[in-house]
XYZ file of C-alpha atoms in Angstrom:
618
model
C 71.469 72.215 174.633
C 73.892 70.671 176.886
C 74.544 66.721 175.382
C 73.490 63.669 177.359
C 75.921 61.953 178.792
C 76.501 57.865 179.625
C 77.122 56.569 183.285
C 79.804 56.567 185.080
C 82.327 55.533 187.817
C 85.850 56.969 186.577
C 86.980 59.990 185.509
C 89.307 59.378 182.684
C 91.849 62.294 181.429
C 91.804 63.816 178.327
C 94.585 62.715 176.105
C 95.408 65.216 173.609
C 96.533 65.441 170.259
C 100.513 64.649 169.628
C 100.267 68.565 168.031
C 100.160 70.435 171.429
C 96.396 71.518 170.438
C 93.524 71.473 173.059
C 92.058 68.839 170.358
C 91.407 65.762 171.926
C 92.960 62.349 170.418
C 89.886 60.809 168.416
C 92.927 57.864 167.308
C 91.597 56.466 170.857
C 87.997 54.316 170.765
C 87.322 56.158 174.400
C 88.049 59.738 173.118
C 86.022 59.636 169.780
C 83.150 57.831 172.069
C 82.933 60.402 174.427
C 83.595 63.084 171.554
C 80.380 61.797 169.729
C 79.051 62.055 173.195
C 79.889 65.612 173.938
C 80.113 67.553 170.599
C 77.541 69.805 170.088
C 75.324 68.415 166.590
C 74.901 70.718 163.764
C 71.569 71.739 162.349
C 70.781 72.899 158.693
C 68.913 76.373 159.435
C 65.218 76.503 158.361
C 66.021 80.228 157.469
C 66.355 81.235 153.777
C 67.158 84.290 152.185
C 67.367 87.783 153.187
C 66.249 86.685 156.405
C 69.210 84.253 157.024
C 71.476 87.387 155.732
C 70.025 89.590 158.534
C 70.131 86.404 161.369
C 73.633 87.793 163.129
C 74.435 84.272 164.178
C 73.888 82.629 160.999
C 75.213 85.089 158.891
C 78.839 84.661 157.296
C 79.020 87.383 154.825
C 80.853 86.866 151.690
C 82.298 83.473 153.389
C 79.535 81.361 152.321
C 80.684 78.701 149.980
C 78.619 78.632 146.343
C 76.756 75.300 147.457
C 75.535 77.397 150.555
C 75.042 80.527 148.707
C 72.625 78.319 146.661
C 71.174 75.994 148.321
C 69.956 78.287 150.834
C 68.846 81.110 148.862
C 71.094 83.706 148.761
C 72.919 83.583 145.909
C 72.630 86.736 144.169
C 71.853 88.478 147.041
C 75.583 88.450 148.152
C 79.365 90.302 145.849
C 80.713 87.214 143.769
C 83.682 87.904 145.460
C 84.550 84.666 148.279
C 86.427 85.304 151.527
C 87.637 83.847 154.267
C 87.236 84.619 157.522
C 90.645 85.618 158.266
C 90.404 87.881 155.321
C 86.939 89.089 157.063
C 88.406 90.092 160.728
C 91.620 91.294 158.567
C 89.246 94.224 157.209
C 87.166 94.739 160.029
C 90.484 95.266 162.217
C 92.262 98.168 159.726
C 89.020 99.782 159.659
C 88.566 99.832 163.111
C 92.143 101.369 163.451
C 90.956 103.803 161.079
C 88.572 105.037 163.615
C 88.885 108.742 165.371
C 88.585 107.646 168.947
C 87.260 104.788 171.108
C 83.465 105.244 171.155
C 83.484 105.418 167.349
C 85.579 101.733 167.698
C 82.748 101.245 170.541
C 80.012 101.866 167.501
C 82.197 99.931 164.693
C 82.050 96.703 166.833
C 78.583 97.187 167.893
C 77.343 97.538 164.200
C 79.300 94.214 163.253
C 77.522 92.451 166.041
C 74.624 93.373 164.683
C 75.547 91.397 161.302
C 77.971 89.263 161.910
C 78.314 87.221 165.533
C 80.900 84.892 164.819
C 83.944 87.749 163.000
C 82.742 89.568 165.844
C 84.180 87.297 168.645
C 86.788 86.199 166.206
C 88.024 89.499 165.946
C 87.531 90.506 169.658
C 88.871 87.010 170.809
C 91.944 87.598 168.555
C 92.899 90.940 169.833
C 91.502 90.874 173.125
C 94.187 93.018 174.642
C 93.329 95.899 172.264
C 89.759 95.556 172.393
C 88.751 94.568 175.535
C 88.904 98.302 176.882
C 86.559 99.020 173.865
C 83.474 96.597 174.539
C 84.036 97.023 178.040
C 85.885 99.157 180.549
C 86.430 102.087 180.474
C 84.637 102.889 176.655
C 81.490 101.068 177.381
C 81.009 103.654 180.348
C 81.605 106.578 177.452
C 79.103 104.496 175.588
C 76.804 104.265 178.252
C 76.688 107.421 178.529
C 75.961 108.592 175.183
C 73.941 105.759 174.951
C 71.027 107.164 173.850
C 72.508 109.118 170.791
C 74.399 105.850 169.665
C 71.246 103.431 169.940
C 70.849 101.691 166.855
C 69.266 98.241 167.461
C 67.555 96.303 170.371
C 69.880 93.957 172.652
C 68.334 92.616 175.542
C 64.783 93.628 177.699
C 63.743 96.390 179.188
C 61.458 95.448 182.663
C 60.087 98.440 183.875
C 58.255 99.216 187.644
C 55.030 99.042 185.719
C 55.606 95.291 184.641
C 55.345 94.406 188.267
C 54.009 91.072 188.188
C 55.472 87.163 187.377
C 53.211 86.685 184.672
C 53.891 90.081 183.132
C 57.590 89.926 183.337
C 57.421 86.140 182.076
C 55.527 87.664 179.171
C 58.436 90.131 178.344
C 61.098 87.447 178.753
C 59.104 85.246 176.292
C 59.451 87.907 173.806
C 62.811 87.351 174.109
C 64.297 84.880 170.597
C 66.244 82.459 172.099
C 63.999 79.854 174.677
C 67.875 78.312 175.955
C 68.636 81.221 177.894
C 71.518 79.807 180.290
C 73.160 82.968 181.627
C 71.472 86.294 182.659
C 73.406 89.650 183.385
C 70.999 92.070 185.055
C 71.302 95.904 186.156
C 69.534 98.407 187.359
C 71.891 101.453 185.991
C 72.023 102.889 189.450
C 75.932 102.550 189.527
C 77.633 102.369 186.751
C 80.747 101.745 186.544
C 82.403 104.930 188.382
C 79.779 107.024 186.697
C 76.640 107.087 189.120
C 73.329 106.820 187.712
C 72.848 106.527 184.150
C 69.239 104.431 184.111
C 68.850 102.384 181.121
C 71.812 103.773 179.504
C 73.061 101.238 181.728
C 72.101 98.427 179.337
C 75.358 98.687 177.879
C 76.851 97.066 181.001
C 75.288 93.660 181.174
C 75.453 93.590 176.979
C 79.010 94.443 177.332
C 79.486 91.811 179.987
C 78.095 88.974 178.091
C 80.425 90.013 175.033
C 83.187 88.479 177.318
C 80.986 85.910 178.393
C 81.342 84.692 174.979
C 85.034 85.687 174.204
C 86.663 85.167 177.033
C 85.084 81.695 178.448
C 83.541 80.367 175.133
C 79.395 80.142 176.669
C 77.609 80.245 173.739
C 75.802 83.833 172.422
C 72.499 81.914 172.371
C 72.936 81.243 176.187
C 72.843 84.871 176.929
C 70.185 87.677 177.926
C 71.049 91.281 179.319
C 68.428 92.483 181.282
C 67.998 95.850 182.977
C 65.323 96.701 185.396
C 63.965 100.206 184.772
C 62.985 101.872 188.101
C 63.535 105.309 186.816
C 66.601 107.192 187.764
C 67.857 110.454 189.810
C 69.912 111.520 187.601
C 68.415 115.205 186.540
C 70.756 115.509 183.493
C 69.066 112.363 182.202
C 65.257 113.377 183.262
C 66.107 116.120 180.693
C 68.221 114.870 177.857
C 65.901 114.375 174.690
C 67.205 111.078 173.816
C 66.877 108.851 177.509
C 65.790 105.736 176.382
C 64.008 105.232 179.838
C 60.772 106.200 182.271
C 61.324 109.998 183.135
C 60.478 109.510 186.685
C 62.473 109.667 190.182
C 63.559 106.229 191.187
C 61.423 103.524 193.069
C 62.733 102.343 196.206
C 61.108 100.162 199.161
C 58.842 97.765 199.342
C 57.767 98.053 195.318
C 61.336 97.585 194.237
C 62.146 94.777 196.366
C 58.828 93.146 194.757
C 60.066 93.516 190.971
C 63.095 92.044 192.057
C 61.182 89.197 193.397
C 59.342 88.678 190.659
C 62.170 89.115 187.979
C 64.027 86.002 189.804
C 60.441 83.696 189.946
C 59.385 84.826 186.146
C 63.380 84.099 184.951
C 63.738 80.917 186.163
C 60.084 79.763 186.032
C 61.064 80.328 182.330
C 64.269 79.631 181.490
C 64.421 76.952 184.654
C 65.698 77.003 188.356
C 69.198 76.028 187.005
C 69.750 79.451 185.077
C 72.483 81.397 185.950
C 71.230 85.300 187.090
C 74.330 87.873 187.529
C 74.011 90.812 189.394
C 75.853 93.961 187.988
C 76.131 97.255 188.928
C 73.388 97.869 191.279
C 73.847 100.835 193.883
C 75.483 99.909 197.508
C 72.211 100.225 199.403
C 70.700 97.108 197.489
C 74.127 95.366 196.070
C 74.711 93.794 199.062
C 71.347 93.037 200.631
C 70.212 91.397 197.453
C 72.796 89.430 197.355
C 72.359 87.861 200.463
C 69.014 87.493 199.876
C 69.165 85.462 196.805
C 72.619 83.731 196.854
C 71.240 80.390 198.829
C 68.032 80.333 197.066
C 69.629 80.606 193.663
C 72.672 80.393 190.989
C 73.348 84.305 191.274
C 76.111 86.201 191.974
C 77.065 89.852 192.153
C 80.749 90.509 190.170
C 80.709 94.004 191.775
C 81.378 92.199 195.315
C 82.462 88.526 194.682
C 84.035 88.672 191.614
C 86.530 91.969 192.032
C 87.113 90.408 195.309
C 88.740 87.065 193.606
C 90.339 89.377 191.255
C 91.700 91.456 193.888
C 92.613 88.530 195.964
C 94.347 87.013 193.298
C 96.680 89.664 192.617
C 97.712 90.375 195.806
C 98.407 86.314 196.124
C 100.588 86.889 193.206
C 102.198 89.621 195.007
C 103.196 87.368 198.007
C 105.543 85.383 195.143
C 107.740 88.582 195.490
C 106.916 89.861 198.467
C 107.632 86.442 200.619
C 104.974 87.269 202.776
C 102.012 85.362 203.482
C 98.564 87.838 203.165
C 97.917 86.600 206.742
C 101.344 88.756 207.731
C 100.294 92.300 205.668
C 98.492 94.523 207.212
C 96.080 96.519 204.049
C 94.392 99.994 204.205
C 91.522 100.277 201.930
C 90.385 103.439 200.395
C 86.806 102.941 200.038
C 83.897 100.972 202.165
C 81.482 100.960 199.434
C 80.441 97.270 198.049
C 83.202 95.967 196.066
C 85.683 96.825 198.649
C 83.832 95.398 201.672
C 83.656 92.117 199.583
C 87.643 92.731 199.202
C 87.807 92.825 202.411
C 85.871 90.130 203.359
C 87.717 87.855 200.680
C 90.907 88.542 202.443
C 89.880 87.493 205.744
C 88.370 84.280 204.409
C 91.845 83.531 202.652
C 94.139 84.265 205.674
C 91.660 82.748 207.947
C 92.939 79.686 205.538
C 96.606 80.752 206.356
C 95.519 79.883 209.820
C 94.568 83.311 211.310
C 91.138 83.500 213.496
C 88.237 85.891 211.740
C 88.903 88.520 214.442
C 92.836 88.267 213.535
C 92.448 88.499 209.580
C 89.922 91.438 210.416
C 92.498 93.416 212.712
C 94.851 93.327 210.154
C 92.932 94.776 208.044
C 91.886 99.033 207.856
C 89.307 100.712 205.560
C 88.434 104.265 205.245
C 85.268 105.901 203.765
C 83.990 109.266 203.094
C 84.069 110.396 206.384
C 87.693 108.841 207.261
C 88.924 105.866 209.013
C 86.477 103.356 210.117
C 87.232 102.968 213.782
C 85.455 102.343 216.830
C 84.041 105.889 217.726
C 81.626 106.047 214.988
C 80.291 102.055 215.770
C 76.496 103.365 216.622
C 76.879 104.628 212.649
C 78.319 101.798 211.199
C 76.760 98.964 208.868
C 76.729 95.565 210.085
C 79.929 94.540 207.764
C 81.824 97.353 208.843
C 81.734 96.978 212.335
C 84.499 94.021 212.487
C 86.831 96.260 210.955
C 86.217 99.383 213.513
C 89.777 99.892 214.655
C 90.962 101.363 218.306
C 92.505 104.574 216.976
C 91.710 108.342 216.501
C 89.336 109.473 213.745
C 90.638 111.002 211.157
C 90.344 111.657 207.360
C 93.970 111.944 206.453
C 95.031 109.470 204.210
C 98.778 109.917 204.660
C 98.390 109.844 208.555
C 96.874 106.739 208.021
C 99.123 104.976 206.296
C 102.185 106.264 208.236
C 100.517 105.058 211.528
C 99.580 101.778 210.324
C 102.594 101.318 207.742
C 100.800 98.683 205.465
C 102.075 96.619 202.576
C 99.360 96.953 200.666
C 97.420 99.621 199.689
C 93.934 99.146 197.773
C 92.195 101.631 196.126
C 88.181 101.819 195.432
C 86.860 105.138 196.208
C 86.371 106.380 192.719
C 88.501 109.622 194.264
C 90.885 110.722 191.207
C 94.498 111.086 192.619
C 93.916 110.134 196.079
C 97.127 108.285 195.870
C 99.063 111.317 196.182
C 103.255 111.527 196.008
C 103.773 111.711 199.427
C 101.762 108.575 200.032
C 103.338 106.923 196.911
C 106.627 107.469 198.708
C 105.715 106.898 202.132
C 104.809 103.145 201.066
C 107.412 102.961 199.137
C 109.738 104.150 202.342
C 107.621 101.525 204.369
C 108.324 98.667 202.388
C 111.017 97.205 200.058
C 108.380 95.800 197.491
C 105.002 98.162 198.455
C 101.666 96.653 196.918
C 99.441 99.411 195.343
C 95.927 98.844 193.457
C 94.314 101.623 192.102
C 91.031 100.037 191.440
C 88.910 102.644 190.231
C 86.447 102.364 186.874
C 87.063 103.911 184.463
C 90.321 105.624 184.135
C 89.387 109.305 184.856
C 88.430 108.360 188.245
C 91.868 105.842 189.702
C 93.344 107.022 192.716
C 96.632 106.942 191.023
C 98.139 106.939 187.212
C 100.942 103.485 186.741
C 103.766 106.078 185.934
C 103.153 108.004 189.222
C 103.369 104.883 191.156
C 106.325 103.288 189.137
C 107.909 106.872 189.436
C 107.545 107.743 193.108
C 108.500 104.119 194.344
C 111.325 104.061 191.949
C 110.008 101.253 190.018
C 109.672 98.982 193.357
C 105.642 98.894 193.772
C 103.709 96.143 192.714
C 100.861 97.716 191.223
C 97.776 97.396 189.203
C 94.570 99.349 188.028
C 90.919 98.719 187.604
C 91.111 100.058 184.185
C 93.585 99.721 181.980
C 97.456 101.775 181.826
C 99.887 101.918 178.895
C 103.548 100.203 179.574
C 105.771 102.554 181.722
C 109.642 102.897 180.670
C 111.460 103.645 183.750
C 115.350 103.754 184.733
C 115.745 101.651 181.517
C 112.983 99.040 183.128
C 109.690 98.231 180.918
C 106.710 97.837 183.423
C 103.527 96.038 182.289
C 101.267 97.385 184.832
C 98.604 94.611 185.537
C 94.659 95.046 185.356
C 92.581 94.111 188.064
C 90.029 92.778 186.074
C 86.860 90.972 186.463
C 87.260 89.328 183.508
C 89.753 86.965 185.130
C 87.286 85.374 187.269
C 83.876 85.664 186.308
C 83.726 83.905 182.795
C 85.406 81.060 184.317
C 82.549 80.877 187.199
C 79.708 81.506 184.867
C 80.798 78.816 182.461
C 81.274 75.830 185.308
C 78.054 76.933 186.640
C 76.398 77.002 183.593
C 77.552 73.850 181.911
C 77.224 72.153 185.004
C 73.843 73.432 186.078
C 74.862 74.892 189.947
C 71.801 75.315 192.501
C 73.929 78.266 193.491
C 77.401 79.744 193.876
C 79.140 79.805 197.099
C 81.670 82.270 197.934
C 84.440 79.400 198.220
C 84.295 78.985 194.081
C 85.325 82.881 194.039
C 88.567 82.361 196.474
C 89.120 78.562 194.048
C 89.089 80.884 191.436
C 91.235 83.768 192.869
C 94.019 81.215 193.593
C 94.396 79.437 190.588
C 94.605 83.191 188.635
C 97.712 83.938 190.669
C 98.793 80.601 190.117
C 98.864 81.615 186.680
C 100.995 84.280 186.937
C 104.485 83.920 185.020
C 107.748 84.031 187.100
C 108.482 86.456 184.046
C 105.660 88.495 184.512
C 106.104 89.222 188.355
C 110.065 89.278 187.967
C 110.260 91.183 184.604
C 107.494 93.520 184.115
C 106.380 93.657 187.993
C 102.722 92.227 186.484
C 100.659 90.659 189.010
C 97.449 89.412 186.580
C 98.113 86.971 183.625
C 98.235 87.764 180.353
C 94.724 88.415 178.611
C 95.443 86.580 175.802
C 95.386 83.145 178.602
C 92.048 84.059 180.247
C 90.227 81.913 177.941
C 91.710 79.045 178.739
C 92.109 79.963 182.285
C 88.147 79.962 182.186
C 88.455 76.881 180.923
C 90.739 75.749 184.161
C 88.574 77.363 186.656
C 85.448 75.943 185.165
C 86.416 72.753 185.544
C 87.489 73.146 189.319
C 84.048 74.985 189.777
C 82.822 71.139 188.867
C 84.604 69.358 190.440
C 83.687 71.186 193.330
C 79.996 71.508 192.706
C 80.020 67.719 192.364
C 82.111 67.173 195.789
C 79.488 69.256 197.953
C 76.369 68.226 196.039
C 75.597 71.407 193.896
C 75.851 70.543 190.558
C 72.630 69.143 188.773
C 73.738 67.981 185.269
C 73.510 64.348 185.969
C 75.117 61.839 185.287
C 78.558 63.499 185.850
C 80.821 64.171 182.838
C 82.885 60.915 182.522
C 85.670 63.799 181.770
C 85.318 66.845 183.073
C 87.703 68.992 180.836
C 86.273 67.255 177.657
C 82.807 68.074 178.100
C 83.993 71.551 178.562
C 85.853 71.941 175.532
C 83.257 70.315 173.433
C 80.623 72.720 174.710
C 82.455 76.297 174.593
C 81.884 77.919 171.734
C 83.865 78.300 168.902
C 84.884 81.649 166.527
C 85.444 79.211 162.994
C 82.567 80.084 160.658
C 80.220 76.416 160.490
C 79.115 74.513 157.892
C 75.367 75.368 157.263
C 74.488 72.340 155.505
C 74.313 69.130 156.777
C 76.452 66.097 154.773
C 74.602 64.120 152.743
C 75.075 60.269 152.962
C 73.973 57.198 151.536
C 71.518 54.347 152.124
C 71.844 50.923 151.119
C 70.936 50.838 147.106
C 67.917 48.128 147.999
C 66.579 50.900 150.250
C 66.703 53.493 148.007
C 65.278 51.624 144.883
C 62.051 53.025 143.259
C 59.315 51.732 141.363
C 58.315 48.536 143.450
C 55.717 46.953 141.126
C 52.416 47.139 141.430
C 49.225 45.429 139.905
C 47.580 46.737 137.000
C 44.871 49.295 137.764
C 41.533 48.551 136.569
C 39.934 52.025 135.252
C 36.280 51.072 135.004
C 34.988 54.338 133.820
C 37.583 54.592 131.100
C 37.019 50.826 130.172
C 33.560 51.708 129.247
C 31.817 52.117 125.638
């Protein structure tokens, strides 16, 4: 539980320690005040045992100390042998390398979760370059599909269409073992990834998502549910396979689905509070969008499909105007894709050059998107959705990519049609001809499915594009030239939101926070990342404290426009944060012991002799 925190009227800075750590100085009275303040308190477990052994986030393994292994019971039960927990993540990391392939990493780190929370996100926050593409994109959507061969134990609910009631789905969520719930993920498997429909083998989205919750921002494991509403599914494949974990019926749409969605929201936060922070992932275009704007002023929710690859996208191609020298409001950008995440692009762009100074109906001219059945322009308006219609351009239908972007010449060119090599040569080079540094983002999840590969767009610009991918690419050698090939990610943005909003308790996110946080990733950017390895994202290794960063502009901001409910407001702001994230180092399960003053402690006060009357007797 968040700490309680004293009055107020100046925000004082954190000083930190003369070692260059994110430790705060406790030599100053104010500092260790506000540290007692903030710190998070340590409880002795009431858990004993085997059953402390098989607790994931109180187990340590063969780090407990001898006074632990005794004093709480498990002495005996562990090898003699005593480890540390660098030793720990040391032998969980050359066995992983040991592996045959990704999903059996995928399965490796999924089994020490099970046993072992804290060397998990040790070992996942150490080598988060290597691993991230295994607990998330693009294995978990391997995972996710085989999800129902690799199923070993239960993590997070199930709420069907037949639990279609508040007090039935606030039953299910009670089930749930934590009560401090602070951070949902929810899904309804309809889109997964790049993958389509996979149902409930879908849960391994939001579980995956929270995983970086915890690594990459710090929120605390015990903060976190992944939730995934089964409606059924269309997928025939999965109708049929023997091992679906979910209801073998058609999907529900209408009227009844909208209702469990209703009643999800009311039972969540009637339990876990109005404060809770509910994240909407990979739900299918027809409902992404609508849902969105139907809860996003009523509650703390957002959807990272639409407002969180948006920042991310935003933010590279703001790192791309370091090189470029061009303002966003003076590109012009052809999209390859209308679905939900590139509308919100889209939309993100025009919000950030109508901040350049452009008008809405400027930003949107200078923008061009294409769908499945080719350019969006203003022929087909009587067809078009709502969103789309702004960006209906004067000009001749057509379908033909490379028409398109010799007739419009853009400098940027942003991928998100899941449409494998869509980015052919010709086009490669005909942005490349356009433009001396041509912006390319082949967004697509997972890797099978990006509209281009990083060596065909290094090799057919001559090493001049500014590129990056949804999932990730290996370095690309070219001309003598490393490139680093950036990724697009999410994770950039969203654990930084989701921990401001949780630690500061947000009525609900507005899509300003997203652009906040879009600028202060490309901010972030190295001159030697854009100028030497022609990477527009940070380095992952920085995106926890980046979170950090953005959290604590996501308060300040909350605070300004009157959305933040943890009151009073943190006396400092970056303090409380740190204090609250959590941390990878194994605790100590046993409280100190202290001492009392002697006179306190003193036994035998005398008392007056008792008389025994039956014992007295003759």
């Amino acid at each position: 539980m968040l700490s309680r925190l004293s009055p107020c009227s100046r925000r004082i800075p954190v000083r930190f320690s003369s070692n260059g750590s994110n430790e705060p100085d406790l030599s100053d009275p104010k500092m260790l005040a506000l540290h007692k303040m903030y710190r998070p308190e340590r409880i002795t477990p009431s858990k004993r045992g085997i059953d402390l052994l098989k607790t994931p986030g109180l187990n340590k393994g063969m780090a407990f100390s001898l006074e632990e292994r005794q004093y709480l019971g498990i002495h005996g039960l562990l090898p003699p042998a005593f480890m540390t927990e660098e030793q720990q993540a040391y032998r969980i990391m050359t066995k992983l390398r040991q592996q045959p392939d990704n999903l059996a990493k995928y399965v490796q780190l999924d089994s020490l979760h099970d046993r072992n929370e804290k060397l998990f996100y040790r070992v996942l926050t150490e080598n988060v370059k290597e691993l991230m593409p295994i607990v998330y994109t693009p294995t978990v959507g391997q995972a996710c599909q085989h999800f129902g061969f690799i199923y070993r134990n239960p993590k997070g609910l199930y709420i069907t269409i037949n639990d279609n009631s508040i007090s039935k789905i606030y039953h299910i969520l009670a089930n749930w073992h934590t009560e401090n719930v602070k951070a949902i993920v929810i899904t309804d498997g309809e889109r997964i990834l790049g993958l389509g429909d996979l149902g409930t083998y879908g849960i391994g989205i939001p579980v995956g998502k929270l995983s970086l919750y915890v690594a990459l921002a710090g929120i605390r494991p015990e903060w976190c549910l992944p939730v995934i509403l089964d409606v059924g599914t269309d997928n025939g494949e999965l109708l049929n396979d023997p091992f679906y974990t979910g209801l073998r019926r058609k999907r529900v749409r209408g009227p009844e689905y909208d209702t469990l969605v209703d009643n999800f929201m009311k039972a969540a936060t009637k339990r876990f509070g109005r404060d809770t922070l509910i994240q909407f992932e990979d739900f299918g275009n027809q409902n992404a969008y609508r849902l969105l704007d139907r809860y996003k002023g009523e509650y703390c929710m957002f959807n990272d499909d639409i407002q969180g690859t948006a920042a991310v996208v935003v933010a590279g191609l703001l790192a791309s105007t370091r090189v470029t020298k061009k303002k966003m409001s003076q590109e012009k950008f052809v999209f390859l894709g209308a679905g939900g995440a590139a509308t919100g692009v889209a939309e993100m762009c025009v919000r950030q050059m109508m901040d350049e100074g452009l008008t809405e109906e400027e930003a949107c001219a200078r923008i061009y998107m294409v769908d499945i059945d080719g350019l969006i322009t203003k022929n087909r308006i009587k067809n078009l959705g709502e969103r789309h219609i702004k960006f209906a351009k004067d000009l001749p239908d057509t379908k033909n990519l490379l028409e398109i972007v010799k007739t419009v010449k853009p400098g940027a060119l942003i991928g998100a049609s899941t449409v494998a090599g869509a980015f052919t040569e010709e086009i490669l080079k005909e942005m490349a001809a356009n433009n001396p540094r041509p912006i390319v983002f082949a967004l697509s999840n997972p890797t099978s499915k990006a509209e281009c590969t990083a060596e065909a767009a290094y090799r057919c610009t001559n090493g001049t594009v500014l590129f990056a991918s949804g999932s990730p690419f290996d370095n690309v050698e070219l001309n003598g030239k490393l490139f680093k090939p950036g990724q697009g990610n999410n994770a950039y943005i969203f654990p930084g939101v989701a921990l401001g909003a949780i630690l500061f308790c947000t009525k609900h996110i507005p899509d300003k926070l997203f652009l906040i946080a879009a600028r202060m990733v490309a901010e972030a950017v190295s001159e030697k990342s854009l100028n030497t390895y022609s990477r527009v994202y940070p380095r992952l290794k920085d995106i926890r404290e980046l979170s950090v960063q953005i959290a604590i502009a996501v308060g300040e901001y909350c605070y300004k426009h009157d959305l933040a409910t943890l009151h009073p407001k943190p006396e400092d702001m970056e303090m409380f944060i740190r204090q609250n994230v959590y941390s990878v180092e194994y605790d100590d399960l046993i409280n100190a012991t202290y001492e009392w003053p002697a006179k306190d402690t003193k036994h035998g006060f005398p008392v007056p002799v008792l008389r025994r009357t039956s014992m007295d007797d003759e």
